[in-house]
PDB file of C-alpha atoms in Angstrom:
ATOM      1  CA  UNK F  79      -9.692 -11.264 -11.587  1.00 84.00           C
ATOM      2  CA  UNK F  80     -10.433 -11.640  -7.703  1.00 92.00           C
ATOM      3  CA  UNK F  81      -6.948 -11.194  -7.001  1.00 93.00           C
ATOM      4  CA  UNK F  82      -6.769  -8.229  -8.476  1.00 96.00           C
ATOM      5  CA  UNK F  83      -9.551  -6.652  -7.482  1.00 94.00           C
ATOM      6  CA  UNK F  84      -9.123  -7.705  -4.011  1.00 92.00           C
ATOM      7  CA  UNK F  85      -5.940  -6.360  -3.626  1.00 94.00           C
ATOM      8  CA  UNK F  86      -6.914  -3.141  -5.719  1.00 95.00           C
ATOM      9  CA  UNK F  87      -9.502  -2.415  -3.220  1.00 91.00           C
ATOM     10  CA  UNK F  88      -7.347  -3.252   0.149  1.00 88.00           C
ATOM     11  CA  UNK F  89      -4.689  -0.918  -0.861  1.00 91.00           C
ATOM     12  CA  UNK F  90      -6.743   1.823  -2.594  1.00 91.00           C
ATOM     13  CA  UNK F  91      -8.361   2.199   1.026  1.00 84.00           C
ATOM     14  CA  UNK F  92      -5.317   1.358   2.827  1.00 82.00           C
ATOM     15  CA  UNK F  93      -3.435   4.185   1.132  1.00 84.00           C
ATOM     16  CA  UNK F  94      -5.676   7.178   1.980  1.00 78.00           C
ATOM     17  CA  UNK F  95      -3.708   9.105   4.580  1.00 73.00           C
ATOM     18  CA  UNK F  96      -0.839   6.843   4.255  1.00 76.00           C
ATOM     19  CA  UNK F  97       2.484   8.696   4.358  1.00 77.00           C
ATOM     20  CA  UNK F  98       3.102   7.863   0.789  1.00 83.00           C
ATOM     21  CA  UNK F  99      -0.209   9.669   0.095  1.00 83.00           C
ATOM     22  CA  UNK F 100       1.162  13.000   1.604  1.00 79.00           C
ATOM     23  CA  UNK F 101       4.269  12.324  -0.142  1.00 84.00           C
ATOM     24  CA  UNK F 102       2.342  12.800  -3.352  1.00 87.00           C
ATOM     25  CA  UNK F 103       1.306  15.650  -2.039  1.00 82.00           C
ATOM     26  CA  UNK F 104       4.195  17.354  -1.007  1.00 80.00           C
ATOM     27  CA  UNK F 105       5.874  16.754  -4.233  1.00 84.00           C
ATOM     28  CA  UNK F 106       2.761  18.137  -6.130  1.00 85.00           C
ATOM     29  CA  UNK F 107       3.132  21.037  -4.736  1.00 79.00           C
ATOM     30  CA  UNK F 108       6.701  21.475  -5.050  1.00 79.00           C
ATOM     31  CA  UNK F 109       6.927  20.210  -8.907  1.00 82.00           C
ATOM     32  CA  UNK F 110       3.409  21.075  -9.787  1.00 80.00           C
ATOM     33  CA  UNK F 111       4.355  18.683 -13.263  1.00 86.00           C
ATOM     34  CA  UNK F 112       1.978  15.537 -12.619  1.00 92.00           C
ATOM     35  CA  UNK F 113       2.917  13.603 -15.242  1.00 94.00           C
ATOM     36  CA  UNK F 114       6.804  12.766 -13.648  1.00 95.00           C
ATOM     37  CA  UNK F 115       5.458  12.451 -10.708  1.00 95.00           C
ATOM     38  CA  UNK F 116       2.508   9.988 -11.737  1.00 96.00           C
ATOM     39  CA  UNK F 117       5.172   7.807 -13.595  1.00 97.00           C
ATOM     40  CA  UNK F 118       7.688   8.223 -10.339  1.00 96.00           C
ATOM     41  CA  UNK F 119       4.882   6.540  -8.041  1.00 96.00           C
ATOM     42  CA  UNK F 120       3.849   4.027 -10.670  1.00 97.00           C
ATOM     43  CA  UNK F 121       7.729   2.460 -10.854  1.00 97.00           C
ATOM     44  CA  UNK F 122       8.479   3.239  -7.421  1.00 96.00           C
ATOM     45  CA  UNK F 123       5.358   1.168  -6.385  1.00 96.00           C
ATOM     46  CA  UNK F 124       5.242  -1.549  -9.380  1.00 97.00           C
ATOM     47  CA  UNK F 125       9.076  -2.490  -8.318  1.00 96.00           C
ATOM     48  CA  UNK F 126       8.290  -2.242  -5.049  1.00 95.00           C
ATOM     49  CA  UNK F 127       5.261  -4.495  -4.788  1.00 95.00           C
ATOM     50  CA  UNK F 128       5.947  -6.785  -6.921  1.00 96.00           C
ATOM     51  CA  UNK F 129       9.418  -7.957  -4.708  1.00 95.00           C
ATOM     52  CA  UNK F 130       6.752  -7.420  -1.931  1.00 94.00           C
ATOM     53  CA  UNK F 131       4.064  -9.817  -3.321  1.00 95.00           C
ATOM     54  CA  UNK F 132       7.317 -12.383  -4.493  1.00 95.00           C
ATOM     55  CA  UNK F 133       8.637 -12.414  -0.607  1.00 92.00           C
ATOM     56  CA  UNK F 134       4.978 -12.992   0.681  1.00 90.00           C
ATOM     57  CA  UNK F 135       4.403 -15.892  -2.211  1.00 89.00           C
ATOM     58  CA  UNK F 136       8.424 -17.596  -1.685  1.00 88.00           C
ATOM     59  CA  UNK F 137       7.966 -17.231   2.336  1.00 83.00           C
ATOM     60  CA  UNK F 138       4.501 -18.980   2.212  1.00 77.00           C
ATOM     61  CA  UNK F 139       5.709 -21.888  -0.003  1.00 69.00           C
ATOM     62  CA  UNK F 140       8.492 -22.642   2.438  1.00 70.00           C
ATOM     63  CA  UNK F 141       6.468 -22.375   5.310  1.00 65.00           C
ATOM     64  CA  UNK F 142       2.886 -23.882   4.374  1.00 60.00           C
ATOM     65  CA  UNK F 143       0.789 -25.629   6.969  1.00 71.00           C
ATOM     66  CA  UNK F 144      -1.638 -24.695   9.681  1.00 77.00           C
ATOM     67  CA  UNK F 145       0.875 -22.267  11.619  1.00 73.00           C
ATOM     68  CA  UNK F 146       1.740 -20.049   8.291  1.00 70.00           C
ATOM     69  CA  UNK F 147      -1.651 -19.763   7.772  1.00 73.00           C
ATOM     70  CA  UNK F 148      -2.901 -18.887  11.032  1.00 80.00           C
ATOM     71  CA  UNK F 149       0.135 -16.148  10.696  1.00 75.00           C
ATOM     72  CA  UNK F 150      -1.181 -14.513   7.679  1.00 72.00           C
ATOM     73  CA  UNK F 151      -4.741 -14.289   9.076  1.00 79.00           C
ATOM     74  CA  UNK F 152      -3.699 -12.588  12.198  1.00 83.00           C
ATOM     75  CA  UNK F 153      -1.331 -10.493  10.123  1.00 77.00           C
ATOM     76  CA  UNK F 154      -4.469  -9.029   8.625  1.00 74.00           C
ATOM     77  CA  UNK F 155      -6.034  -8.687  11.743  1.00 83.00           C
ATOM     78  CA  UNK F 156      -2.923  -6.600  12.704  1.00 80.00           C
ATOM     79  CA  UNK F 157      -2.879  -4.455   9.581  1.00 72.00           C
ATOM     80  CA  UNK F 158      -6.832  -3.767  10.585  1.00 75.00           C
ATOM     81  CA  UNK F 159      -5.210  -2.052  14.127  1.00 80.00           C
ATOM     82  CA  UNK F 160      -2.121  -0.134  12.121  1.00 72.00           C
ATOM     83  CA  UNK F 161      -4.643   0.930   9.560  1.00 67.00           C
ATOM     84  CA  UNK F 162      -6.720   3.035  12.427  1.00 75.00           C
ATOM     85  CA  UNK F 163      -3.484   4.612  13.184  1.00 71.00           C
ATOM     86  CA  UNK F 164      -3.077   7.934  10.682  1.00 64.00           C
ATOM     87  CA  UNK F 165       0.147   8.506   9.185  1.00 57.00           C
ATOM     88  CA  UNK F 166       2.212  11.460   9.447  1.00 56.00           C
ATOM     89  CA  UNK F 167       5.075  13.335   6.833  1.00 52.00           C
ATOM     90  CA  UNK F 168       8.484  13.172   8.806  1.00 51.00           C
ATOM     91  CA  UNK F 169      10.456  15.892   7.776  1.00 49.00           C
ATOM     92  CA  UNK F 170      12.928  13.329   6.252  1.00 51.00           C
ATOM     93  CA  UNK F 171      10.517  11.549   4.402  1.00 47.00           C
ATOM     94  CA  UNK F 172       9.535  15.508   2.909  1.00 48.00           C
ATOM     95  CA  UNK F 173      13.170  16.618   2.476  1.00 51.00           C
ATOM     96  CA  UNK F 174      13.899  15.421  -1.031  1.00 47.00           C
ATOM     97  CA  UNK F 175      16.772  16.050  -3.327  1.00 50.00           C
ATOM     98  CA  UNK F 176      16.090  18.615  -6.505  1.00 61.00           C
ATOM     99  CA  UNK F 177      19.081  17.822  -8.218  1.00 68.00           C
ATOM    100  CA  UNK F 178      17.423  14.973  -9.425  1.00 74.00           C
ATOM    101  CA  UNK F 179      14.125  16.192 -11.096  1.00 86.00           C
ATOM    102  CA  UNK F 180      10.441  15.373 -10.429  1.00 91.00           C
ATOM    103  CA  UNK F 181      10.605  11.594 -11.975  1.00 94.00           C
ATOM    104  CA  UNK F 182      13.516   9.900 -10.232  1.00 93.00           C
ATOM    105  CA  UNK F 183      12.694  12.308  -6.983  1.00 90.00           C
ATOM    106  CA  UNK F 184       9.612  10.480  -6.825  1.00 91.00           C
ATOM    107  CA  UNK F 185      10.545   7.389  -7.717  1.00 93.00           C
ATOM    108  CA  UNK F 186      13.528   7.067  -5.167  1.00 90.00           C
ATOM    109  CA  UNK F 187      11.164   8.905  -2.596  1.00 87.00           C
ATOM    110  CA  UNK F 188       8.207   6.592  -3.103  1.00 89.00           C
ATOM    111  CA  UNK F 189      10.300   3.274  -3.399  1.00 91.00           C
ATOM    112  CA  UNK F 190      12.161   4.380   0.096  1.00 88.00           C
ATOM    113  CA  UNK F 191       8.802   5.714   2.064  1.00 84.00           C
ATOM    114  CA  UNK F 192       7.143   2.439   1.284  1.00 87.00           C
ATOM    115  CA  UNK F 193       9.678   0.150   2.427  1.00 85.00           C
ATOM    116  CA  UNK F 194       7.988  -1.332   5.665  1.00 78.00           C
ATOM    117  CA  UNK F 195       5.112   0.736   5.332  1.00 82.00           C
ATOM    118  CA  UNK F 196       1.516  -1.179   5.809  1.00 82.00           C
ATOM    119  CA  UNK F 197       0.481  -1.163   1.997  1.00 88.00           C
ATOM    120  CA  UNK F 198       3.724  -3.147   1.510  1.00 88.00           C
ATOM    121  CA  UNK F 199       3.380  -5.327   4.554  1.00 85.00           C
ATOM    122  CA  UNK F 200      -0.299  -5.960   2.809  1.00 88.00           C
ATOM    123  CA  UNK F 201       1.477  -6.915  -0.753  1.00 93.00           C
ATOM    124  CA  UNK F 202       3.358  -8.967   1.287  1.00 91.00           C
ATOM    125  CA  UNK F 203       0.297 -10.634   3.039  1.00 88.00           C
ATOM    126  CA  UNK F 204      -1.119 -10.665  -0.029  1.00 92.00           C
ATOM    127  CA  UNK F 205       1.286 -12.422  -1.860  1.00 92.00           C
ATOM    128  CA  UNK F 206       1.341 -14.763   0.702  1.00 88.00           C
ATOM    129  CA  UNK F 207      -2.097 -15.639   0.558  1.00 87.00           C
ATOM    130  CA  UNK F 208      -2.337 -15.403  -3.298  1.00 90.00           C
ATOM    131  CA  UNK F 209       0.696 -17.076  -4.491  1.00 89.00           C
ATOM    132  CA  UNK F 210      -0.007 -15.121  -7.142  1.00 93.00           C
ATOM    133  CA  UNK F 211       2.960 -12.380  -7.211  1.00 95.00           C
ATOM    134  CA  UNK F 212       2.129 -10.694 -10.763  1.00 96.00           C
ATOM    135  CA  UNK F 213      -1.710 -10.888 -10.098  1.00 97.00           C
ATOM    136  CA  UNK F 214      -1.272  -9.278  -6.229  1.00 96.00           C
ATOM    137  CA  UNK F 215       1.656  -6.602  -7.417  1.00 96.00           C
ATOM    138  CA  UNK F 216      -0.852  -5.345 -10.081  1.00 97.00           C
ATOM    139  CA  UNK F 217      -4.021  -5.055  -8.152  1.00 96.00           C
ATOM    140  CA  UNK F 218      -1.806  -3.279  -5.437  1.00 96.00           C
ATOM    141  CA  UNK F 219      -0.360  -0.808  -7.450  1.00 97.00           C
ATOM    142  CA  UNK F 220      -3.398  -0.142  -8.589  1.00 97.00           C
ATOM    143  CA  UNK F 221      -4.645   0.573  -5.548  1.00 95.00           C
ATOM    144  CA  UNK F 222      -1.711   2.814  -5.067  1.00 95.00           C
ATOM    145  CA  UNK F 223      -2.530   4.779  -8.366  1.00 96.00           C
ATOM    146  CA  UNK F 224      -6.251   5.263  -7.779  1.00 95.00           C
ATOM    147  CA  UNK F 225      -5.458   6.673  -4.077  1.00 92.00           C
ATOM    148  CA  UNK F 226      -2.253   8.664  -5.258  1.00 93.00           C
ATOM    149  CA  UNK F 227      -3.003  10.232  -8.853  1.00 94.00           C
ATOM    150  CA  UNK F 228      -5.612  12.172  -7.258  1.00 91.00           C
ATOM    151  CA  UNK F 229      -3.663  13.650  -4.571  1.00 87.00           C
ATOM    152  CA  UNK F 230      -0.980  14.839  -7.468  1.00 91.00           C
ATOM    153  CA  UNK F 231      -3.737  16.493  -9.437  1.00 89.00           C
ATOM    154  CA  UNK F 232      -5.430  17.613  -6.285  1.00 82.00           C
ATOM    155  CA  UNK F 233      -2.540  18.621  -4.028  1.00 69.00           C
ATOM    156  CA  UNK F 234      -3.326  19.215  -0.460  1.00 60.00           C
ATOM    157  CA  UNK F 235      -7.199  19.891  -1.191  1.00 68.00           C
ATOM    158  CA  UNK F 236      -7.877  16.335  -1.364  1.00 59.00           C
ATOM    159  CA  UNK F 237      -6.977  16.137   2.698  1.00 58.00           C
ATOM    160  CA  UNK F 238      -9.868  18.389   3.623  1.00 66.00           C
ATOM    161  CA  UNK F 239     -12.746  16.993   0.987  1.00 68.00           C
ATOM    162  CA  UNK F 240     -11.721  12.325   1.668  1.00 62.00           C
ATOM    163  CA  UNK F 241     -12.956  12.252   5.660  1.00 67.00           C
ATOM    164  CA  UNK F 242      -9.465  10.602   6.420  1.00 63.00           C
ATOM    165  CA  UNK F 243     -11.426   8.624   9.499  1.00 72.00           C
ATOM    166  CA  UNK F 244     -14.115   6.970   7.053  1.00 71.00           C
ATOM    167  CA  UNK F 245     -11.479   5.612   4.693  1.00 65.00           C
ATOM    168  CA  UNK F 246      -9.189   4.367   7.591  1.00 69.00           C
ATOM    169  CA  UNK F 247     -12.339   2.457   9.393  1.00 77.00           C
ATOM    170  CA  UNK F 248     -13.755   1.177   5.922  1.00 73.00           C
ATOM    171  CA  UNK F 249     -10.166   0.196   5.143  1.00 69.00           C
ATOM    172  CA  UNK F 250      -9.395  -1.801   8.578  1.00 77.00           C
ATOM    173  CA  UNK F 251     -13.011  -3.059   8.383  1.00 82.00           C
ATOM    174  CA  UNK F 252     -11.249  -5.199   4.676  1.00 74.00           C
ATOM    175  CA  UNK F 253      -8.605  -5.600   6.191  1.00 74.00           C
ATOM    176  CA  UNK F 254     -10.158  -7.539   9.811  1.00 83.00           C
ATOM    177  CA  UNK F 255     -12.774  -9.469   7.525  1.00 83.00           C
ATOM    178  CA  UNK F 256      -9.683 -10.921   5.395  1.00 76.00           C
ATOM    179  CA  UNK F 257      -8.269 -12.210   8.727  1.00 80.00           C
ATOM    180  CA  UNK F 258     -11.185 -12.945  10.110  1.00 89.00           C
ATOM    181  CA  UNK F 259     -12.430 -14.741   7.010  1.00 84.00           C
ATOM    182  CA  UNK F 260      -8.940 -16.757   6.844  1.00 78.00           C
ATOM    183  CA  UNK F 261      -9.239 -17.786  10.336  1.00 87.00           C
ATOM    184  CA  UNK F 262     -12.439 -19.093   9.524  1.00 88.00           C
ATOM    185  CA  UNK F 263     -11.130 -20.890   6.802  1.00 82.00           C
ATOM    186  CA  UNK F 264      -8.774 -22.604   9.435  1.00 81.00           C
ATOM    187  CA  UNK F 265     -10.857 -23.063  12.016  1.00 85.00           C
ATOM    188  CA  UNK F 266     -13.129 -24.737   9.778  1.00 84.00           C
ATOM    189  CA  UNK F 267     -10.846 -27.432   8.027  1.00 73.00           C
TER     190      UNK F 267
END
């Protein structure tokens, strides 16, 4: 249950502002028909992580030892910097095809914008720190859900009530005390 929980919270606060996050916006307000759109993000991101948390969990069984280890802590210390850094909507990451309807719009969108993005580098992490990859790709779509089913129901009025700045400190505040907490785990064996 830590697993999850842990990796709930790291991405629920990790996602606020995220680009993803304004995708869900963006498409709200183009569809305005949540329900596609919730069930686009939740395969888009359930696929997504769970190949995420699998690559983390496969590359840190091949690699174990002090040097793997000491890479995964100061990968979280990393994701603490890129989470202080807000996101922006590129215009190609907003330019969707209609043809296609709300659902697989969504899910294609969502799938693509998080490919490299820093909730999936932290599924990755993650995964690698877990070795747990259906545990890890559950808590971090649920992270995903509770930061992104709001903004579809919300729309662009949940940018001006969430102080953007709060969740990205409180969010590379988790992120530094995981690395900093698993270099102290290294340090200290």
């Amino acid at each position: 249950m830590d697993i999850i929980l842990s990796s709930t919270l790291l991405v629920a606060f990790a996602e606020i502002g995220d680009k993803t996050m304004l995708l869900a916006i963006v498409l709200a307000c183009r569809y305005r028909r949540p329900a596609p759109i919730i069930a686009g993000i939740f395969v888009a991101t359930i696929v997504n992580h769970a190949l995420a948390a699998w690559a983390g969990a496969a590359v840190a069984g091949l690699l174990e030892g002090y040097w793997f280890r000491l890479a995964v802590a100061l990968g979280f210390i990393a994701m603490a910097a890129w989470t202080l850094v807000p996101d922006t909507l590129d215009d190609d990451d907003a330019r969707t095809p209609d043809r296609f309807g709300p659902f697989l719009t969504t899910t294609i969108a969502f799938f693509a914008a998080e490919m490299g993005d820093k909730t999936q580098v932290a599924t990755v992490a993650l995964g690698a720190q877990y070795h747990a990859v259906a545990l890890v790709a559950i808590g971090t779509t649920l992270g995903m859900m509770i930061a992104n089913v709001p903004a579809v129901f919300l729309g662009e009025r949940v940018t001006r009530v969430v102080p953007m700045n709060a969740v990205r400190l409180a969010a590379a505040a988790i992120f530094a005390a995981i690395g900093i907490w698993a270099l102290w785990e290294i340090f200290r064996s």
